[in-house]
GROMACS .gro file of C-alpha atoms in nm:
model
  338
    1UNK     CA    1   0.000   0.000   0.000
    2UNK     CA    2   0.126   0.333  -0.119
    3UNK     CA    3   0.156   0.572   0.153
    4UNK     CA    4   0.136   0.933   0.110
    5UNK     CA    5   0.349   1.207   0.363
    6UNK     CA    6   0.278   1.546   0.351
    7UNK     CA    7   0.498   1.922   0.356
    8UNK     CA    8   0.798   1.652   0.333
    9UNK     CA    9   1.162   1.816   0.325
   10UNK     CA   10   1.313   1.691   0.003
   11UNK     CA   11   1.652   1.833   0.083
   12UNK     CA   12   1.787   1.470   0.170
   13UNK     CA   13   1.640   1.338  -0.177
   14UNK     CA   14   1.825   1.607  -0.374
   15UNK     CA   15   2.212   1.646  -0.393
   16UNK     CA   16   2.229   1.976  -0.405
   17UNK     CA   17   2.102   2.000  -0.051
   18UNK     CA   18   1.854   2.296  -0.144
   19UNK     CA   19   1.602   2.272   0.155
   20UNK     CA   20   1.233   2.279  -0.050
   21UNK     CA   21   0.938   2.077   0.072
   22UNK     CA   22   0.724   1.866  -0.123
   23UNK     CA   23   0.330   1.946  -0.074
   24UNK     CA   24   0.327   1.544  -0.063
   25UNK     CA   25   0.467   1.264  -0.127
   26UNK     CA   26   0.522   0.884  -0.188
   27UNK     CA   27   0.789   0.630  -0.199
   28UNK     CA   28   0.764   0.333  -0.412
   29UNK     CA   29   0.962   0.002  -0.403
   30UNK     CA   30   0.780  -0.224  -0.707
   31UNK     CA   31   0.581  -0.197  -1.008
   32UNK     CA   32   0.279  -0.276  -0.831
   33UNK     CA   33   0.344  -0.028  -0.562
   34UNK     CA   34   0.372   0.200  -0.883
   35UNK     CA   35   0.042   0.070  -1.070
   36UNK     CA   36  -0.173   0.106  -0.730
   37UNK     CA   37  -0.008   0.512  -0.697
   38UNK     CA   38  -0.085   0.559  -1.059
   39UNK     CA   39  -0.446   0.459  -0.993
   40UNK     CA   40  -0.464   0.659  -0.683
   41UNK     CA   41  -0.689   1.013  -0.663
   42UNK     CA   42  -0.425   1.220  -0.580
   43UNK     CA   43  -0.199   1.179  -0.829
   44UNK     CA   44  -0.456   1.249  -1.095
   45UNK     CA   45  -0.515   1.587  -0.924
   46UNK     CA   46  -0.161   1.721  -0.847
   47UNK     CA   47   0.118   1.802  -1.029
   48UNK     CA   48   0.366   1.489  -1.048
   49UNK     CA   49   0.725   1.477  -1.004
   50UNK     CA   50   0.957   1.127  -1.041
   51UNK     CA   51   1.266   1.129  -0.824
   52UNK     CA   52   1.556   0.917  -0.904
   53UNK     CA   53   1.890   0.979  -0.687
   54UNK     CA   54   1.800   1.372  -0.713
   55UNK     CA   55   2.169   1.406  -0.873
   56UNK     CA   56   2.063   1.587  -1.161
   57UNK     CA   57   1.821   1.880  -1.049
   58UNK     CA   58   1.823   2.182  -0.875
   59UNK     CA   59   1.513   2.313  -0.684
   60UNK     CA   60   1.439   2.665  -0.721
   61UNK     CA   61   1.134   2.632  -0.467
   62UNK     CA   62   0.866   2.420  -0.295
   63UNK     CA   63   0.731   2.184  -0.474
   64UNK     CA   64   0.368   2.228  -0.502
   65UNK     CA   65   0.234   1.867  -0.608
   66UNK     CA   66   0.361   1.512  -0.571
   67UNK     CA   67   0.707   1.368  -0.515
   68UNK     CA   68   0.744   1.024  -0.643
   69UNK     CA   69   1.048   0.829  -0.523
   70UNK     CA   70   1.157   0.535  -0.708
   71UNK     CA   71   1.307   0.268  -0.492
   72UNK     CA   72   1.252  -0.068  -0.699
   73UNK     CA   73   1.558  -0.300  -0.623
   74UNK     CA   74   1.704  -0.583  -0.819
   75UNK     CA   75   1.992  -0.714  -1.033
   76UNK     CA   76   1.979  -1.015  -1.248
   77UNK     CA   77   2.126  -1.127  -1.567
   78UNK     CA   78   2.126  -1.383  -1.842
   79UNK     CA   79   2.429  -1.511  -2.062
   80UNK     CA   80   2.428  -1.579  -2.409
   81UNK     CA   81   2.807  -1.665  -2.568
   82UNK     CA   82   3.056  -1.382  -2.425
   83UNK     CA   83   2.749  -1.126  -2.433
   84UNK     CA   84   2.513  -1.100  -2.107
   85UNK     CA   85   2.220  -0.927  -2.044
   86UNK     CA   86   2.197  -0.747  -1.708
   87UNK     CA   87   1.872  -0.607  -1.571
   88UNK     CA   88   1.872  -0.378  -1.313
   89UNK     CA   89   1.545  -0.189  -1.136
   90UNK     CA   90   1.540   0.134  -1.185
   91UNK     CA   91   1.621   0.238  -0.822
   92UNK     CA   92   1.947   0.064  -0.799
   93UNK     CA   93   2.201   0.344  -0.659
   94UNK     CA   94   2.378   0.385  -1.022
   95UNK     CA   95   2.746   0.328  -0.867
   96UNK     CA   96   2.639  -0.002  -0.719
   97UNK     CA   97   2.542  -0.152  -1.051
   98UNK     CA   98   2.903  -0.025  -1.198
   99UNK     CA   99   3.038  -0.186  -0.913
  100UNK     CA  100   2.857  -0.527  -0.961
  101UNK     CA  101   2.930  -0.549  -1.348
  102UNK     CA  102   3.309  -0.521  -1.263
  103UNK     CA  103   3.303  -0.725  -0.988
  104UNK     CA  104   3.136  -1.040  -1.207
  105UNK     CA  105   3.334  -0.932  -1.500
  106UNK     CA  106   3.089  -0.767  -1.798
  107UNK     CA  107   3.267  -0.527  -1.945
  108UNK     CA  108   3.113  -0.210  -2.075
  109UNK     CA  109   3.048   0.049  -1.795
  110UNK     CA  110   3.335   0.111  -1.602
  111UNK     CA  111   3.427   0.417  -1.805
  112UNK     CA  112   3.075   0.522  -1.613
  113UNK     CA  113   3.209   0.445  -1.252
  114UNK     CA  114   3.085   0.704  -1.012
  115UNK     CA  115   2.847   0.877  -1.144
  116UNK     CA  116   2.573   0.969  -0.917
  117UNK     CA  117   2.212   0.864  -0.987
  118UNK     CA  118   2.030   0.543  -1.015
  119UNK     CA  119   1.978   0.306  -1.293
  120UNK     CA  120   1.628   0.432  -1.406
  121UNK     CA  121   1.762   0.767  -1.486
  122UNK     CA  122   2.017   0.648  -1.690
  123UNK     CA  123   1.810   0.629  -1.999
  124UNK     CA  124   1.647   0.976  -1.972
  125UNK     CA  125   1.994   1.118  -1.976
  126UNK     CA  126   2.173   0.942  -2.159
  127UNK     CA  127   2.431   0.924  -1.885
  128UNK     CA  128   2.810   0.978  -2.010
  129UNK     CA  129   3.195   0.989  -1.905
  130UNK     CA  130   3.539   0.897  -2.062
  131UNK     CA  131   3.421   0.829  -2.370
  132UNK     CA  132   3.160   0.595  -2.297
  133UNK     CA  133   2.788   0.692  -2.321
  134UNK     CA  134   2.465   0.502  -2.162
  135UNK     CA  135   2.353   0.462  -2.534
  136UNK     CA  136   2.617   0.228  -2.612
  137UNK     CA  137   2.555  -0.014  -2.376
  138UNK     CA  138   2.189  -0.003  -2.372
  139UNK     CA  139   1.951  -0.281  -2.481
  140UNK     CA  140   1.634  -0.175  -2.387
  141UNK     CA  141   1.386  -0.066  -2.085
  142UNK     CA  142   1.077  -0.093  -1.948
  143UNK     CA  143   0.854   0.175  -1.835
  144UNK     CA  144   0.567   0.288  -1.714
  145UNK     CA  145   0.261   0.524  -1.903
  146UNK     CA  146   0.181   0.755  -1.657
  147UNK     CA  147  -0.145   0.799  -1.754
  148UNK     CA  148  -0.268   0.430  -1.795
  149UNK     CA  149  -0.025   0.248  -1.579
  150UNK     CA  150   0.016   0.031  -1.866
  151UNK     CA  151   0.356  -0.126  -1.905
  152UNK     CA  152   0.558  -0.042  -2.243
  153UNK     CA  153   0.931  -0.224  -2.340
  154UNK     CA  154   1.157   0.042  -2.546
  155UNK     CA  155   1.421  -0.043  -2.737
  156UNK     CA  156   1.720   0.150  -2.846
  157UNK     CA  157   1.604   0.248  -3.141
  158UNK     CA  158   1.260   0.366  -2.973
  159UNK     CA  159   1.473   0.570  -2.695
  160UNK     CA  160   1.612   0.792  -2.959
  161UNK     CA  161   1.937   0.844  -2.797
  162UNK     CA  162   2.141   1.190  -2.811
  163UNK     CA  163   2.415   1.399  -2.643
  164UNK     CA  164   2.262   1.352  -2.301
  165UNK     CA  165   1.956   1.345  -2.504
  166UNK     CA  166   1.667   1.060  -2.530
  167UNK     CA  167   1.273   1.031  -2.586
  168UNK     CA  168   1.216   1.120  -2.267
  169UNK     CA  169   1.320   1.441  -2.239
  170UNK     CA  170   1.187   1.545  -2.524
  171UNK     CA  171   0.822   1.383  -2.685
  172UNK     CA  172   0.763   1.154  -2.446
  173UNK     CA  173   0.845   1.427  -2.155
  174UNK     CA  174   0.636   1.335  -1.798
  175UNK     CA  175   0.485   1.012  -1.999
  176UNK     CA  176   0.650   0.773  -1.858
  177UNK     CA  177   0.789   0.625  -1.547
  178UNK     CA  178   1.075   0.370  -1.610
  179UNK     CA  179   1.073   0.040  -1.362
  180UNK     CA  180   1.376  -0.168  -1.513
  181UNK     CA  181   1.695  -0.101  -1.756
  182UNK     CA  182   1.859  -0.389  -1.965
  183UNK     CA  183   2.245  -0.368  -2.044
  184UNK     CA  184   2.421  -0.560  -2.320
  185UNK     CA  185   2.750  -0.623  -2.144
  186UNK     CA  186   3.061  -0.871  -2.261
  187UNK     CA  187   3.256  -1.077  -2.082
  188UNK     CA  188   3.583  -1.008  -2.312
  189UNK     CA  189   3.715  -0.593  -2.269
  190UNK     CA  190   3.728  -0.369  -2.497
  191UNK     CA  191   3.925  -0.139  -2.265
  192UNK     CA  192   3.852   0.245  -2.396
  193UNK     CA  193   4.155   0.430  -2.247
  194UNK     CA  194   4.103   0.697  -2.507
  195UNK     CA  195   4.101   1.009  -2.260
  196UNK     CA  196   4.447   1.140  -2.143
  197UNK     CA  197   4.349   1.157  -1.792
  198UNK     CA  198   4.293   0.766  -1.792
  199UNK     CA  199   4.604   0.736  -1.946
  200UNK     CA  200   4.820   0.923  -1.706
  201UNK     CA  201   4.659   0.742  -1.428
  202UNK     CA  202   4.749   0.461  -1.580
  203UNK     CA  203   5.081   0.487  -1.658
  204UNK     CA  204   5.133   0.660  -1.288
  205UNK     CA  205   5.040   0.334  -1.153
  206UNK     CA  206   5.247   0.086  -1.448
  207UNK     CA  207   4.953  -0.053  -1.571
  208UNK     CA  208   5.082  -0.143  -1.933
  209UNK     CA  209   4.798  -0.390  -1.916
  210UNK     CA  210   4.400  -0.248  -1.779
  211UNK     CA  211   4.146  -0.471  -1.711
  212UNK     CA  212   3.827  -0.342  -1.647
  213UNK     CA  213   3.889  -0.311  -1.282
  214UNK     CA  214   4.153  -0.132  -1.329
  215UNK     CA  215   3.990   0.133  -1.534
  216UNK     CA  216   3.677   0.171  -1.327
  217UNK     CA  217   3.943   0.223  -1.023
  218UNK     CA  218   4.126   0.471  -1.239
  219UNK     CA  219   3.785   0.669  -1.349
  220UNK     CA  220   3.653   0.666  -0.958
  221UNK     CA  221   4.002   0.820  -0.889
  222UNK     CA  222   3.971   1.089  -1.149
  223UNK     CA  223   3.622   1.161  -1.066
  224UNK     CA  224   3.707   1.195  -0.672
  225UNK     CA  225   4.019   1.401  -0.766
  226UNK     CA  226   3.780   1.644  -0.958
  227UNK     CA  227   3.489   1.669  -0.820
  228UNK     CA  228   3.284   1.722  -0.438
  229UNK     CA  229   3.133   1.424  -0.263
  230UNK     CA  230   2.786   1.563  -0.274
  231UNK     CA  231   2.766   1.426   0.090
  232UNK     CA  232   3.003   1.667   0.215
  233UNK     CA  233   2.924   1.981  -0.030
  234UNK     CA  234   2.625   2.002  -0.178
  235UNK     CA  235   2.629   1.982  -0.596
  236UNK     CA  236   2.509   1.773  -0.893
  237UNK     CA  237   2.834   1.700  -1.051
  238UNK     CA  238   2.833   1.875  -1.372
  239UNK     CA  239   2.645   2.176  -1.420
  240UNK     CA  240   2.655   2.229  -1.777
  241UNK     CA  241   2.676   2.028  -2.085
  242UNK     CA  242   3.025   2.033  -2.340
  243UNK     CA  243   2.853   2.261  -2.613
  244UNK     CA  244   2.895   2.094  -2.971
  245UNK     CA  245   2.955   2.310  -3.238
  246UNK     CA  246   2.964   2.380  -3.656
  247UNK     CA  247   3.392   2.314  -3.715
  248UNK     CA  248   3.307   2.633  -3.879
  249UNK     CA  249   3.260   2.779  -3.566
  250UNK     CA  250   3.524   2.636  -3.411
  251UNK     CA  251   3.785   2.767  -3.685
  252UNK     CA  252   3.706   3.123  -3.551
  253UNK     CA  253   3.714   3.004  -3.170
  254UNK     CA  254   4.071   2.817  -3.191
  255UNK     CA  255   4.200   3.098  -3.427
  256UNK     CA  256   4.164   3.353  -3.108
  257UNK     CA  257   4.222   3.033  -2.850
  258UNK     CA  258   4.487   2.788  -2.967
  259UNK     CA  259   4.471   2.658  -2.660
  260UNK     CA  260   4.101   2.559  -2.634
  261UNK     CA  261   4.002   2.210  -2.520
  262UNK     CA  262   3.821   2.044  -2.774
  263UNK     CA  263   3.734   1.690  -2.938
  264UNK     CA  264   3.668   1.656  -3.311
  265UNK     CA  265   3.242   1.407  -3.257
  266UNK     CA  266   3.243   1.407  -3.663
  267UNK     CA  267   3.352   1.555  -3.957
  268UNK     CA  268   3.138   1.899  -3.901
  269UNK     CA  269   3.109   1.903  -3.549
  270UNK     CA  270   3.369   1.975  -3.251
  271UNK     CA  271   3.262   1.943  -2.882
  272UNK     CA  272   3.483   2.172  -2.631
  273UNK     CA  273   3.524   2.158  -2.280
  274UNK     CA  274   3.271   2.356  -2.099
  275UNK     CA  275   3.472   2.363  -1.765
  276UNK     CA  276   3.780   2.489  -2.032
  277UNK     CA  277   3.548   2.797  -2.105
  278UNK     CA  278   3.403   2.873  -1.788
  279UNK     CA  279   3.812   2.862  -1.627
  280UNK     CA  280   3.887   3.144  -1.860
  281UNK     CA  281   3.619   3.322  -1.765
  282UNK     CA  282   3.767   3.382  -1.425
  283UNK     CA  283   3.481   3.165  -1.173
  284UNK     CA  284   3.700   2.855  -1.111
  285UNK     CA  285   3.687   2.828  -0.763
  286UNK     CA  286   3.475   3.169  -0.737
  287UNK     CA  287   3.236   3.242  -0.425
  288UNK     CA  288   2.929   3.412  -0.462
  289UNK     CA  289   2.724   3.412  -0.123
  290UNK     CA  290   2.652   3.038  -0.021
  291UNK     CA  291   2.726   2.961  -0.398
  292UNK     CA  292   3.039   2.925  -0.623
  293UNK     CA  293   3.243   2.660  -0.845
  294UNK     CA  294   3.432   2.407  -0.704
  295UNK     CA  295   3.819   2.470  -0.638
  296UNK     CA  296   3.890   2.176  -0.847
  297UNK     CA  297   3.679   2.179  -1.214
  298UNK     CA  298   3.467   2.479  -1.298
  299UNK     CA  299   3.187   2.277  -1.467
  300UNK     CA  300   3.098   2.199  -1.083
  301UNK     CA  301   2.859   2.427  -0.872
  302UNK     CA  302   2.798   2.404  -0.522
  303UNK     CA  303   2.602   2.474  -0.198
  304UNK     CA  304   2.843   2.623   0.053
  305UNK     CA  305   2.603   2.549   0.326
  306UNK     CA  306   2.286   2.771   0.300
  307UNK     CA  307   2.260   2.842  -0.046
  308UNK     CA  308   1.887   2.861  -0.237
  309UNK     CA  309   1.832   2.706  -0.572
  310UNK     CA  310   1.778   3.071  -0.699
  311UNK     CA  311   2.074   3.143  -0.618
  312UNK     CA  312   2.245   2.847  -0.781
  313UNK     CA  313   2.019   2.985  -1.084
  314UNK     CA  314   2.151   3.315  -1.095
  315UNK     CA  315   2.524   3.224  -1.091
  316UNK     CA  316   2.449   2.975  -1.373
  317UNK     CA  317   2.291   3.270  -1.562
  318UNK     CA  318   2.593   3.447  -1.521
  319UNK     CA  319   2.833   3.184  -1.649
  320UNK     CA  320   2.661   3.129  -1.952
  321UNK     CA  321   2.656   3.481  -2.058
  322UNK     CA  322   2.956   3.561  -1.963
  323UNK     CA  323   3.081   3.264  -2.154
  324UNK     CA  324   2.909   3.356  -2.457
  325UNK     CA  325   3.016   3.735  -2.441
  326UNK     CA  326   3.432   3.574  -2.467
  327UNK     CA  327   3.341   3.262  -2.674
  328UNK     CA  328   3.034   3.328  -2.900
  329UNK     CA  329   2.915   3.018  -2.766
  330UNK     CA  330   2.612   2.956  -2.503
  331UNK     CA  331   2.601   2.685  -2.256
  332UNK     CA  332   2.339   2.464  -2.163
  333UNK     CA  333   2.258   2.320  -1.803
  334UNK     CA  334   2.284   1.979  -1.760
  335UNK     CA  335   2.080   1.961  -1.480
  336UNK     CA  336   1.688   2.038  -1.476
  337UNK     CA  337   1.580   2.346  -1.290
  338UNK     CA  338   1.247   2.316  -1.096
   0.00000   0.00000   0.00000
């Protein structure tokens, strides 16, 4: 039985540690627990949120509807040849699922080790790191219509995958609740390596040799070394996406900049390094109020204690147009603003 809490603090459920209530809500642990909310009165009369790890949001204010927490457990996998199927419920803490793969030995996600979240979010996201997106490991999911309760499988081809892009965020926005995600995983590596900082590690260490522990050790390192523990400062990792642009574009940009961070995606597109352009700017490390970057990687806001998501908001507003007044080029946040 679903129960329902009211004027609950959400500032545990998000990582930012902005301190908003929710006007209600509900934890859920299983697809039936889902099917019997989704039939409920309430939900059909309040405005409807889905939380995940609350990694990849930043509250602006209360939340004036319904707070749906998605707790559904479970990991379990089939093999066929070197390939194996791993199915994982959508509220399996993200990292933990890394962490099982490499412990049993399928190969394909520990470029993605530490990254906050939970598996059901992975999808809507498109979740990415070291040259390894969700999309590329992806088989398919199952979800939920919001609106019927009726269960739908998509595959990768339905999911419409993008630069930390998918279906869901886009025509199938607030549809859909997913329950479980299915990985194609292989037992033999194909150790990707291809980013320098993976490399240095590496060879810091004389690993000649990775296997895939090795680089999911080496990627949790990197990721420490960079970035807050949102249990100690409050943040949601990345703030803003690496903007892809026209190689046009780009011409003009590394004609003034030499020395801009970039990687060539295709032949007519270049993505640079966000954190790279907000550096030179002048806010790594900056303090504004309760607000700021991190010390350590300028893609990174944080919560210095007390801050307010509209505070957050503004000093995001800043960066991108101050960005765009040096670069010609205009961020976009990464995480959703509520």
């Amino acid at each position: 039985m679903t129960i329902f809490q009211q004027n609950t603090s959400l500032k545990p459920y998000n990582t930012f540690g902005i301190p908003v209530n929710a006007r209600y809500f509900a934890e859920v642990s299983s697809t039936s627990d889902l099917q019997e909310l989704l039939a409920s009165d309430l939900i059909k009369t309040q405005p409807l949120l889905i939380l995940g790890g609350g990694s990849n949001l930043l509250f602006t204010k209360d939340f004036e509807g319904l707070v749906v927490k998605v707790s559904i457990p479970g990991v379990s996998e089939t093999t066929d040849g070197d390939e194996v199927l791993v199915t994982a419920g959508a509220g399996v803490v993200w990292n933990d699922f890394v962490n099982y793969c490499v412990q049993h030995g399928y190969a394909g996600v520990e470029n993605l080790s530490l990254i906050p979240g939970t598996v059901g979010a992975s999808p809507i996201q498109n979740i990415g790191a070291y040259g390894v997106e969700l999309k590329d490991v992806f088989e398919s999911c199952v979800a939920l219509e919001l609106n019927t309760g009726i269960s739908r499988s998509f595959s990768h081809a339905d999911c419409k995958f993008g630069y930390r892009d998918s279906i869901f965020k886009n025509e199938l926005k607030g549809q859909y609740l997913i329950t479980e995600v299915r990985f194609r995983l292989n037992r033999i590596a194909k150790i990707n390596t291809q980013y320098g900082a993976i490399q240095e590690e590496l060879a810091k260490r004389g690993i000649t040799k990775p296997n895939i522990a090795d680089v999911s050790a080496v990627v949790a390192h990197i990721r420490v070394s960079k970035l807050p523990d949102p249990s100690t400062i409050g943040n949601a990792g990345s703030f803003f996406k690496n903007p892809v642009i026209a190689a046009s574009d780009f011409e003009g940009i590394h004609k003034s900049f030499p020395e801009v961070v970039h990687y060539q995606v295709s032949p007519g597109k270049v993505k640079l390094a966000a954190g790279w352009l907000i550096e030179q700017c002048g806010f790594k490390g900056m303090v504004v109020g309760q607000t700021g970057t991190w010390k350590n990687q300028a893609l990174v806001l944080v919560n210095h204690g007390q801050a307010t998501g509209q505070e957050v908001y503004s000093f995001s507003e800043n960066i991108i147009n101050t960005v765009e007044a040096k670069f010609g080029v205009r961020l976009e946040r990464e995480v959703n603003i509520l």
